[in-house]
Amino acid sequence: MSRPEDLLPPDLFYNDTESAKYTTSSRIRQIQASMTNRALDLLNLSEPSFILDLGCGSGLSGEILGSAGHTWVGMDISPMQRHDRQLQDKANGHTDTDGMDSDDVSEDDSSEDDGGANGDLLLADMGQGLPFRPGAFDAAISISAIQWLCNVEDTSASSHSADARLRRFFDSLYVALKRGGKAVCQFYPKNDAQRTMISQAAVRAGFGAGILEDDGGTKNVKVYLVLSVGGGDITGVVEGWEGVDVEDGRRVREAKMKGGRNAAKKGGKAWVLGKKEKMRAKGKVVKDDSKYTGRRRGPKF
């Protein structure tokens, strides 16, 4: 079965039909609510906060954020918010939303039972960066969205590559969160390579990053990327993380800098030994090490 992100770009895939599924399917709403509540638990916020909902879709996560006492702003590349609002207005007997832009939806023009679409909404592409001022948000969540950043149509331009989109997203998210802020991104990686690419992009941006799996080893596995601004051990931010794969952005960068200063000189003995070890790890046959390994040879006559 094909993954949604392999079929169409998100702004085309999440059309009126897909939006109706999110609005009317009790199963989808239940799964979305469960993952959003899990993200809130991992954020472990002690007071009402200003939260950025990335890939907010039709506002199901926003409804939960609002009911928990938080103020939220949603961002999505697809106008699902508009479709969802129109469907609900029709169900409630309202027809005055024709031609309404997603940017026009705000808390002031929402009804009490509008399914949570009462936050400020921004129609924009996360892969082009987040257009928010530094330190604007206390926290951020993203449910089933960031894997879409790895799918690009134009692979000929480096600025459109998955690496470039992930870099712009995580760099700008790091800036948008206040010092000590946290983010939880639930996503469905296509494979281990994509999972690693996403987590490493977060680490390079400066986040302390930890990956947590719920229902690991099953077809219902849920992957959560938990991020902390300022680096540091993420296990100190979220308690109860026995056996969690943890990465620290600052330590990774410091290790790279240290490695750059102390890197073996190309052509030297340490460099040659390192190359031979890598070749052995790949199963290739190399000569045994000896006292002559890496030794400079004299001129040939």
XYZ file of C-alpha atoms in Angstrom:
301
model
C 0.000 0.000 0.000
C 1.419 3.362 -1.044
C 2.182 5.996 1.566
C 0.230 9.263 1.157
C 3.405 11.323 0.701
C 4.411 9.091 -2.238
C 1.216 9.878 -4.144
C 0.874 13.674 -4.279
C 2.281 16.825 -2.670
C 0.495 17.573 0.629
C -1.323 20.665 -0.661
C -2.909 18.487 -3.377
C -3.357 15.254 -1.431
C -5.320 16.875 1.427
C -8.257 18.017 -0.666
C -11.962 18.203 0.213
C -12.257 14.399 0.261
C -9.319 13.829 2.610
C -10.424 16.706 4.819
C -13.864 15.107 5.112
C -12.219 11.905 6.351
C -10.483 13.785 9.154
C -13.705 15.566 10.051
C -16.111 12.635 9.960
C -14.034 9.525 10.768
C -14.240 8.727 14.477
C -11.250 6.369 14.139
C -9.003 9.054 12.644
C -10.120 11.566 15.245
C -9.404 9.076 18.028
C -5.904 8.290 16.736
C -5.129 11.991 16.230
C -6.374 12.816 19.726
C -4.327 10.021 21.275
C -1.098 11.185 19.616
C -1.747 14.824 20.489
C -2.330 13.964 24.146
C 0.847 11.885 24.108
C 2.762 14.864 22.686
C 1.362 17.080 25.444
C 2.442 14.540 28.063
C 5.977 14.563 26.652
C 6.046 18.371 26.640
C 5.126 18.228 30.343
C 4.041 21.888 30.463
C 3.401 23.156 33.970
C 1.274 26.163 32.958
C -0.792 27.471 30.010
C 1.592 28.041 27.123
C 1.808 29.512 23.634
C 2.134 26.506 21.305
C 2.881 26.201 17.593
C 0.976 23.368 15.858
C 2.946 22.383 12.749
C 0.955 20.578 10.092
C -2.219 21.479 11.969
C -4.501 20.085 9.268
C -8.165 20.519 10.114
C -7.504 21.645 13.677
C -8.072 18.390 15.597
C -4.868 18.871 17.578
C -5.693 22.530 18.133
C -8.990 21.548 19.717
C -7.116 19.507 22.318
C -4.533 22.239 22.904
C -7.291 24.767 23.453
C -9.240 22.511 25.811
C -6.048 22.036 27.857
C -5.871 25.795 28.386
C -3.134 26.569 25.876
C -3.081 29.260 23.181
C -2.040 27.965 19.799
C -1.106 28.956 16.263
C -1.471 26.437 13.439
C 0.584 26.195 10.262
C -0.062 23.940 7.271
C 0.709 23.898 3.544
C -2.761 22.513 2.765
C -5.976 24.552 3.167
C -7.567 21.672 5.098
C -8.615 24.148 7.779
C -10.847 25.923 5.246
C -12.385 22.708 3.921
C -13.010 21.420 7.427
C -14.628 24.691 8.468
C -16.897 24.729 5.422
C -18.031 21.158 6.062
C -18.883 21.950 9.664
C -20.659 25.178 8.734
C -22.814 23.271 6.235
C -23.606 20.699 8.916
C -24.649 23.546 11.225
C -26.759 25.209 8.520
C -24.353 28.095 7.804
C -23.450 29.044 4.231
C -21.636 32.342 4.670
C -18.103 30.950 4.391
C -17.881 30.668 0.607
C -14.623 32.066 -0.650
C -13.176 32.378 2.841
C -9.372 32.256 2.952
C -7.629 30.114 5.562
C -5.827 33.220 6.791
C -9.227 34.745 7.653
C -10.014 32.067 10.212
C -9.408 33.298 13.748
C -10.768 32.915 17.246
C -13.106 35.878 16.734
C -15.072 34.239 13.909
C -15.281 30.721 15.311
C -18.302 29.129 16.886
C -18.095 27.288 20.185
C -18.372 23.876 18.483
C -16.130 24.446 15.475
C -13.893 21.465 16.145
C -10.956 23.463 17.512
C -10.362 25.702 14.475
C -10.256 28.703 16.806
C -6.534 29.339 16.744
C -4.694 31.625 14.392
C -3.928 29.731 11.184
C -1.132 30.242 8.659
C -1.123 28.708 5.184
C 2.581 28.134 4.419
C 5.192 25.505 3.571
C 7.276 24.347 6.565
C 10.062 23.348 4.188
C 10.626 27.021 3.360
C 11.181 27.904 7.020
C 8.916 29.234 9.765
C 8.134 32.989 9.515
C 8.016 33.734 13.241
C 10.046 36.079 15.403
C 12.775 34.611 17.661
C 11.553 33.115 20.910
C 7.885 33.533 20.003
C 6.663 30.148 21.276
C 6.927 28.221 24.514
C 6.555 24.880 22.759
C 5.616 23.197 19.480
C 3.924 19.999 18.389
C 3.605 18.262 15.035
C 1.427 15.224 14.386
C 2.068 13.052 11.311
C 3.606 15.889 9.286
C 7.390 16.221 9.192
C 7.950 13.099 7.061
C 6.377 15.102 4.204
C 9.478 17.336 4.229
C 11.485 14.419 2.813
C 9.386 14.240 -0.349
C 10.287 16.691 -3.074
C 9.225 16.912 -6.699
C 12.155 18.905 -8.064
C 15.317 17.016 -7.120
C 17.475 18.917 -9.601
C 17.784 22.001 -7.399
C 19.773 21.629 -4.180
C 17.547 24.199 -2.482
C 14.590 21.853 -3.015
C 16.289 18.729 -1.647
C 15.023 16.914 1.432
C 18.161 17.917 3.347
C 17.647 21.586 2.487
C 13.968 21.516 3.479
C 14.715 19.775 6.761
C 17.535 22.228 7.497
C 15.317 25.266 6.907
C 12.538 23.758 9.012
C 14.597 22.804 12.060
C 16.813 25.914 11.945
C 13.774 28.194 11.941
C 11.957 26.094 14.566
C 14.975 26.424 16.860
C 14.819 30.200 16.458
C 11.034 30.378 16.968
C 11.164 28.574 20.323
C 12.202 30.359 23.492
C 15.290 29.267 25.415
C 14.434 26.046 27.216
C 11.432 25.487 24.954
C 10.490 22.008 23.781
C 8.938 20.454 20.705
C 7.419 17.031 20.094
C 7.089 15.814 16.506
C 5.234 12.564 15.917
C 6.034 11.180 12.483
C 5.996 8.041 10.357
C 9.468 7.447 8.902
C 9.540 5.472 5.677
C 12.676 3.607 6.768
C 15.643 3.844 9.138
C 17.543 6.083 6.720
C 14.734 8.652 6.681
C 14.375 8.472 10.458
C 18.102 9.144 10.852
C 18.048 11.973 8.305
C 15.252 13.746 10.196
C 16.793 13.334 13.658
C 20.254 14.409 12.477
C 18.799 17.537 10.863
C 17.325 18.459 14.260
C 20.639 17.836 16.004
C 22.534 19.959 13.481
C 20.114 22.826 14.183
C 21.239 22.741 17.827
C 18.463 20.761 19.494
C 18.947 18.168 22.174
C 17.021 15.340 20.525
C 15.554 12.058 21.704
C 13.494 9.495 19.794
C 10.752 7.632 21.638
C 8.690 4.749 20.232
C 5.243 3.694 21.394
C 4.155 0.151 20.429
C 7.627 -0.498 19.039
C 8.019 -3.570 16.861
C 4.374 -3.529 15.769
C 2.594 -2.160 12.714
C 1.049 0.477 14.996
C 4.395 1.907 16.099
C 4.358 5.665 16.798
C 7.665 7.543 16.603
C 8.099 10.765 18.600
C 11.032 13.118 18.102
C 11.368 15.151 21.316
C 13.458 18.312 21.038
C 14.852 20.733 23.595
C 16.263 24.168 22.754
C 19.776 24.671 24.057
C 20.983 21.090 23.790
C 21.590 19.228 27.023
C 20.498 15.729 27.935
C 16.891 15.337 26.810
C 16.345 12.650 29.471
C 16.630 15.397 32.062
C 13.753 17.227 30.358
C 11.394 14.286 29.951
C 11.353 11.744 32.774
C 10.813 8.018 32.468
C 12.898 7.486 29.352
C 14.468 4.112 30.015
C 16.174 2.749 26.927
C 15.483 5.804 24.781
C 17.771 6.665 21.867
C 19.137 10.091 22.902
C 21.210 12.558 20.923
C 22.552 15.891 22.122
C 23.012 18.628 19.521
C 25.779 20.436 21.371
C 27.812 17.297 22.000
C 27.558 16.267 18.358
C 28.845 19.658 17.204
C 31.613 19.711 19.811
C 32.710 16.223 18.759
C 32.851 17.326 15.122
C 34.892 20.401 16.028
C 37.257 18.328 18.161
C 37.559 15.773 15.399
C 38.391 18.550 12.940
C 41.232 19.838 15.118
C 42.663 16.405 15.821
C 41.886 14.775 12.495
C 44.543 12.481 11.132
C 46.670 14.035 8.405
C 45.806 12.621 5.008
C 48.427 10.100 3.929
C 49.780 9.637 7.457
C 49.865 6.340 9.342
C 46.735 7.068 11.418
C 44.852 8.060 8.265
C 45.914 4.883 6.430
C 44.978 2.671 9.380
C 41.569 4.326 9.563
C 40.939 3.796 5.851
C 41.924 0.129 6.109
C 39.599 -0.380 9.077
C 36.675 1.095 7.119
C 37.446 -1.203 4.176
C 37.534 -4.250 6.486
C 34.156 -3.229 7.915
C 32.776 -3.302 4.356
C 34.057 -6.851 3.897
C 36.938 -5.946 1.594
C 40.282 -7.727 1.729
C 43.206 -5.516 2.763
C 46.816 -6.235 3.651
C 47.705 -6.849 7.286
C 49.087 -3.939 9.280
C 52.838 -3.869 9.835
C 55.604 -1.516 10.883
C 55.722 -0.362 7.254
C 52.056 0.677 7.118
C 51.776 4.353 6.251
C 55.537 4.754 5.897
C 56.644 7.117 3.161
C 58.500 5.431 0.332
C 61.603 6.881 -1.209
C 61.872 7.983 -4.822
C 61.822 5.288 -7.482
C 64.627 5.083 -10.078
